[in-house]
Amino acid sequence: MNAMPSPYLTGLFDDFLADKHFQPLLETNRGCPFHCTFCTDGIDEKQLVTQFSMERVLAEINYIGHHSKMRPSTSMLILADLNFGMIPRDRKICEALVETQDKFGFPKKVDCSTGKNAKDRIIEAIKILGSSTFMAMSVQSMNQDVLSNIKRDNISSDHLVALGPTLKNEGLHTMSDVILGLPGETYETHLQTIKDLVDADIDWIDVWTLMLIDGSQLNTPQEKEKWGLKTKFRIIPRDFTKLTDGKVVVEIEEVGIGSDTLSFDEYVEFL
């Protein structure tokens, strides 16, 4: 991993750090042990989790904090790790982030996707960050059949939600992601997932349209046919521009708008 030069430590991103409108993104490890079919990181080739050296990560955090010109009140560092907090050394990374906050006033917020299992370890890590971040309890669905359909049944959604009161007692904010239109999901099961999260007093719930990502198992002809997925293309939000020659350029993606178990009208009702 360290054979790849750091775009921060080499100064390549200095102009971006000097612009108060850009939020820096940092990756401390790569890979995912889970097999979720909607995600490109669920394929076998990405099961091995590899890490950048701790020396490099700590140097990058300090460098970003020193050079970032974002307003202290709105500054944010985005951690691109897929399961932050599950690796024991993540605790030390949190401590380094707090030190950088005290030293440079950056980052005010830390946006990260916390791990799906090993919750006790994750809680101990992000407690260090306190109100700077959320405890991400991304269930995608609370229905066990749906979780099995997307190869996510090794992640206990019930256990995640049950942690809600404990997290509140620790003073941690909570958020959860849900995907609309997963294989086997019905109007009733999706609605029940939302109700369960509300009952668990989750602070923030994001409901996403199912994105058919290139390279994911779900975005194959076999999977689409198996689940009767109905799809359309849309412009990715905010991913468009007009060039100096007047040409408009947009980026598009394929998304699920229904399936054998969820009609298009039911999909629209949730929007």
Short mmCIF file of C-alpha atoms in Angstrom, two decimals:
data_model
loop_
_atom_site.label_atom_id
_atom_site.label_comp_id
_atom_site.label_asym_id
_atom_site.label_seq_id
_atom_site.Cartn_x
_atom_site.Cartn_y
_atom_site.Cartn_z
CA MET A 1 0.00 0.00 0.00
CA ASN A 2 2.77 2.47 0.87
CA ALA A 3 4.23 2.05 -2.62
CA MET A 4 1.53 4.54 -3.67
CA PRO A 5 2.75 8.07 -2.85
CA SER A 6 0.49 10.14 -0.62
CA PRO A 7 -1.19 12.95 -2.62
CA TYR A 8 -1.19 14.97 0.60
CA LEU A 9 2.40 14.50 1.77
CA THR A 10 3.73 15.09 -1.75
CA GLY A 11 1.89 18.43 -1.90
CA LEU A 12 -0.30 17.47 -4.87
CA PHE A 13 -3.46 18.48 -3.01
CA ASP A 14 -2.18 21.74 -1.51
CA ASP A 15 -4.29 23.89 -3.84
CA PHE A 16 -7.41 21.97 -2.83
CA LEU A 17 -6.59 22.23 0.88
CA ALA A 18 -6.15 25.99 0.41
CA ASP A 19 -9.68 26.26 -1.02
CA LYS A 20 -12.22 26.58 1.80
CA HIS A 21 -14.91 24.86 -0.30
CA PHE A 22 -13.22 21.45 -0.54
CA GLN A 23 -13.44 18.72 2.08
CA PRO A 24 -10.39 16.42 2.22
CA LEU A 25 -10.87 12.66 2.01
CA LEU A 26 -8.47 10.18 3.59
CA GLU A 27 -8.17 6.41 3.30
CA THR A 28 -6.28 4.51 6.01
CA ASN A 29 -7.05 0.97 4.79
CA ARG A 30 -8.57 -0.74 1.77
CA GLY A 31 -10.76 -3.81 1.38
CA CYS A 32 -13.84 -5.26 3.06
CA PRO A 33 -14.47 -8.64 4.74
CA PHE A 34 -18.18 -8.64 3.83
CA HIS A 35 -19.88 -9.84 0.64
CA CYS A 36 -22.78 -7.39 0.06
CA THR A 37 -23.90 -7.88 -3.54
CA PHE A 38 -24.85 -4.21 -4.11
CA CYS A 39 -21.27 -3.09 -3.39
CA THR A 40 -18.18 -3.37 -5.57
CA ASP A 41 -16.15 -4.12 -2.46
CA GLY A 42 -18.20 -7.27 -1.86
CA ILE A 43 -16.38 -9.22 -4.57
CA ASP A 44 -13.85 -11.89 -3.60
CA GLU A 45 -10.88 -9.90 -4.92
CA LYS A 46 -11.42 -7.24 -2.25
CA GLN A 47 -11.86 -9.47 0.81
CA LEU A 48 -8.33 -8.88 2.07
CA VAL A 49 -8.07 -5.71 4.16
CA THR A 50 -4.72 -3.99 3.69
CA GLN A 51 -3.50 -0.93 5.56
CA PHE A 52 -1.39 2.11 4.93
CA SER A 53 1.34 2.38 7.57
CA MET A 54 0.38 4.12 10.79
CA GLU A 55 3.31 6.50 10.35
CA ARG A 56 1.92 7.62 7.00
CA VAL A 57 -1.67 7.95 8.26
CA LEU A 58 -0.65 10.07 11.25
CA ALA A 59 1.53 12.25 9.04
CA GLU A 60 -1.36 12.78 6.61
CA ILE A 61 -3.77 13.74 9.40
CA ASN A 62 -1.29 16.29 10.74
CA TYR A 63 -0.54 17.62 7.24
CA ILE A 64 -4.20 18.05 6.36
CA GLY A 65 -4.93 19.76 9.66
CA HIS A 66 -2.01 22.16 9.19
CA HIS A 67 -2.78 23.09 5.56
CA SER A 68 -6.59 23.05 5.42
CA LYS A 69 -8.14 26.51 5.06
CA MET A 70 -11.74 25.47 5.61
CA ARG A 71 -13.75 27.48 8.08
CA PRO A 72 -13.36 25.85 11.53
CA SER A 73 -17.13 25.84 12.04
CA THR A 74 -17.80 23.80 8.89
CA SER A 75 -14.56 21.88 8.39
CA MET A 76 -14.89 18.15 7.80
CA LEU A 77 -12.56 15.25 7.13
CA ILE A 78 -14.06 12.32 5.24
CA LEU A 79 -12.63 8.89 6.07
CA ALA A 80 -13.02 6.56 3.10
CA ASP A 81 -12.45 3.38 5.16
CA LEU A 82 -15.30 0.94 4.64
CA ASN A 83 -15.46 -0.28 8.24
CA PHE A 84 -13.80 2.32 10.43
CA GLY A 85 -13.35 1.30 14.04
CA MET A 86 -13.15 -2.47 13.49
CA ILE A 87 -9.33 -2.49 13.35
CA PRO A 88 -7.71 -2.07 16.79
CA ARG A 89 -5.36 0.67 15.57
CA ASP A 90 -8.35 2.88 14.62
CA ARG A 91 -8.45 3.98 18.23
CA LYS A 92 -5.04 5.58 17.79
CA ILE A 93 -6.24 7.27 14.61
CA CYS A 94 -9.14 8.80 16.56
CA GLU A 95 -6.70 10.07 19.17
CA ALA A 96 -4.62 11.66 16.41
CA LEU A 97 -7.71 13.35 14.99
CA VAL A 98 -8.53 14.85 18.39
CA GLU A 99 -4.95 16.10 18.72
CA THR A 100 -5.25 17.74 15.30
CA GLN A 101 -8.54 19.32 16.31
CA ASP A 102 -6.91 20.82 19.41
CA LYS A 103 -3.84 21.96 17.48
CA PHE A 104 -5.34 23.36 14.27
CA GLY A 105 -9.09 23.52 14.88
CA PHE A 106 -9.54 20.95 12.11
CA PRO A 107 -11.59 18.87 11.52
CA LYS A 108 -14.73 20.03 13.24
CA LYS A 109 -16.54 16.92 11.94
CA VAL A 110 -15.38 13.46 10.91
CA ASP A 111 -17.53 11.65 8.34
CA CYS A 112 -16.91 7.91 8.37
CA SER A 113 -18.61 4.59 7.72
CA THR A 114 -18.19 2.62 10.91
CA GLY A 115 -17.88 -1.16 10.89
CA LYS A 116 -20.78 -3.58 10.77
CA ASN A 117 -19.53 -5.95 13.48
CA ALA A 118 -17.20 -5.65 16.53
CA LYS A 119 -19.40 -2.86 17.82
CA ASP A 120 -17.83 -2.70 21.28
CA ARG A 121 -14.46 -1.95 19.70
CA ILE A 122 -16.01 0.63 17.39
CA ILE A 123 -17.81 2.39 20.23
CA GLU A 124 -14.59 2.64 22.22
CA ALA A 125 -12.85 4.17 19.22
CA ILE A 126 -15.40 6.78 18.19
CA LYS A 127 -16.14 7.77 21.79
CA ILE A 128 -12.79 9.50 21.54
CA LEU A 129 -14.19 11.71 18.75
CA GLY A 130 -17.34 12.48 20.76
CA SER A 131 -19.76 14.81 18.99
CA SER A 132 -17.41 15.13 16.00
CA THR A 133 -18.91 12.09 14.33
CA PHE A 134 -21.88 9.74 14.12
CA MET A 135 -22.10 6.07 14.98
CA ALA A 136 -23.12 4.69 11.58
CA MET A 137 -25.55 1.80 12.01
CA SER A 138 -26.17 1.04 8.35
CA VAL A 139 -28.74 -1.74 8.23
CA GLN A 140 -29.87 -1.37 4.56
CA SER A 141 -32.85 -3.54 5.56
CA MET A 142 -34.14 -5.13 8.75
CA ASN A 143 -35.71 -8.05 6.91
CA GLN A 144 -33.69 -11.26 7.27
CA ASP A 145 -34.75 -12.67 3.90
CA VAL A 146 -33.63 -9.51 2.14
CA LEU A 147 -30.31 -9.53 4.00
CA SER A 148 -29.79 -13.12 2.92
CA ASN A 149 -30.60 -12.20 -0.69
CA ILE A 150 -27.79 -9.60 -0.73
CA LYS A 151 -25.35 -11.82 1.21
CA ARG A 152 -25.47 -9.53 4.23
CA ASP A 153 -26.87 -12.09 6.69
CA ASN A 154 -23.55 -12.26 8.57
CA ILE A 155 -24.23 -8.74 9.85
CA SER A 156 -26.70 -8.54 12.73
CA SER A 157 -29.04 -5.62 12.05
CA ASP A 158 -31.06 -6.43 15.15
CA HIS A 159 -27.91 -6.19 17.25
CA LEU A 160 -27.05 -2.85 15.65
CA VAL A 161 -30.42 -1.33 16.50
CA ALA A 162 -30.37 -2.79 20.02
CA LEU A 163 -27.22 -0.76 20.66
CA GLY A 164 -29.17 2.49 20.29
CA PRO A 165 -29.85 3.15 23.99
CA THR A 166 -26.26 2.30 24.94
CA LEU A 167 -24.94 4.73 22.35
CA LYS A 168 -27.22 7.49 23.59
CA ASN A 169 -26.02 6.89 27.15
CA GLU A 170 -22.47 7.33 25.88
CA GLY A 171 -23.46 10.66 24.35
CA LEU A 172 -22.93 9.43 20.77
CA HIS A 173 -25.01 10.50 17.79
CA THR A 174 -26.40 7.73 15.60
CA MET A 175 -27.30 7.44 11.93
CA SER A 176 -28.44 4.62 9.69
CA ASP A 177 -28.52 3.93 5.95
CA VAL A 178 -31.39 2.08 4.28
CA ILE A 179 -31.58 1.06 0.61
CA LEU A 180 -34.93 1.15 -1.16
CA GLY A 181 -35.59 -1.60 -3.69
CA LEU A 182 -33.26 -4.39 -2.59
CA PRO A 183 -33.96 -7.93 -3.88
CA GLY A 184 -37.02 -9.38 -2.16
CA GLU A 185 -37.92 -6.13 -0.39
CA THR A 186 -41.62 -5.29 -0.34
CA TYR A 187 -43.50 -2.11 0.49
CA GLU A 188 -44.35 -3.55 3.90
CA THR A 189 -40.84 -4.79 4.81
CA HIS A 190 -39.21 -1.52 3.78
CA LEU A 191 -41.72 0.48 5.80
CA GLN A 192 -41.14 -1.82 8.78
CA THR A 193 -37.39 -1.15 8.57
CA ILE A 194 -38.04 2.59 8.80
CA LYS A 195 -40.41 2.08 11.74
CA ASP A 196 -37.86 -0.10 13.57
CA LEU A 197 -35.17 2.56 13.20
CA VAL A 198 -37.51 5.32 14.38
CA ASP A 199 -38.50 3.19 17.38
CA ALA A 200 -34.79 2.70 18.12
CA ASP A 201 -34.45 6.51 18.33
CA ILE A 202 -31.82 6.72 15.60
CA ASP A 203 -30.85 10.39 15.19
CA TRP A 204 -30.55 10.41 11.40
CA ILE A 205 -31.94 7.99 8.80
CA ASP A 206 -30.84 8.15 5.16
CA VAL A 207 -32.92 6.24 2.61
CA TRP A 208 -31.10 5.64 -0.65
CA THR A 209 -32.27 4.45 -4.05
CA LEU A 210 -30.65 1.16 -5.02
CA MET A 211 -27.70 2.01 -7.28
CA LEU A 212 -26.57 -0.64 -9.77
CA ILE A 213 -22.84 -0.06 -9.52
CA ASP A 214 -20.53 -1.31 -12.26
CA GLY A 215 -18.51 -4.22 -10.92
CA SER A 216 -20.97 -5.23 -8.22
CA GLN A 217 -22.53 -8.70 -8.25
CA LEU A 218 -26.04 -7.26 -8.25
CA ASN A 219 -25.37 -5.37 -11.48
CA THR A 220 -25.19 -8.49 -13.63
CA PRO A 221 -27.78 -9.86 -16.07
CA GLN A 222 -28.17 -12.99 -13.93
CA GLU A 223 -28.96 -11.08 -10.73
CA LYS A 224 -31.27 -8.62 -12.46
CA GLU A 225 -33.25 -11.47 -13.98
CA LYS A 226 -33.26 -13.47 -10.74
CA TRP A 227 -34.90 -10.67 -8.74
CA GLY A 228 -36.87 -9.07 -11.55
CA LEU A 229 -35.08 -5.77 -11.06
CA LYS A 230 -36.50 -2.86 -13.02
CA THR A 231 -34.00 -0.08 -13.67
CA LYS A 232 -33.63 3.33 -15.27
CA PHE A 233 -30.78 5.80 -15.71
CA ARG A 234 -30.51 9.17 -13.98
CA ILE A 235 -28.05 12.03 -13.73
CA ILE A 236 -25.93 11.65 -10.60
CA PRO A 237 -26.84 14.53 -8.26
CA ARG A 238 -24.46 17.49 -8.65
CA ASP A 239 -22.31 15.58 -11.18
CA PHE A 240 -22.72 17.88 -14.16
CA THR A 241 -20.92 20.88 -15.58
CA LYS A 242 -20.78 23.23 -18.55
CA LEU A 243 -17.40 23.45 -20.27
CA THR A 244 -15.90 26.67 -21.65
CA ASP A 245 -16.99 25.68 -25.14
CA GLY A 246 -20.58 25.55 -23.93
CA LYS A 247 -20.84 21.76 -23.96
CA VAL A 248 -22.80 20.28 -21.07
CA VAL A 249 -21.30 17.16 -19.51
CA VAL A 250 -23.24 14.90 -17.14
CA GLU A 251 -22.48 11.67 -15.30
CA ILE A 252 -25.19 9.05 -15.16
CA GLU A 253 -25.93 5.92 -13.15
CA GLU A 254 -28.36 3.01 -13.34
CA VAL A 255 -30.75 2.68 -10.40
CA GLY A 256 -33.42 0.24 -9.30
CA ILE A 257 -37.00 1.51 -9.54
CA GLY A 258 -38.82 -1.74 -8.75
CA SER A 259 -38.62 -5.51 -8.67
CA ASP A 260 -40.77 -8.64 -8.56
CA THR A 261 -41.76 -7.67 -5.02
CA LEU A 262 -41.87 -3.85 -5.23
CA SER A 263 -43.90 -2.02 -7.87
CA PHE A 264 -42.83 1.26 -9.44
CA ASP A 265 -45.82 3.02 -7.85
CA GLU A 266 -44.74 1.74 -4.41
CA TYR A 267 -41.19 2.91 -5.11
CA VAL A 268 -42.45 6.38 -6.02
CA GLU A 269 -44.55 6.56 -2.86
CA PHE A 270 -41.38 6.29 -0.75
CA LEU A 271 -39.62 9.13 -2.57
#
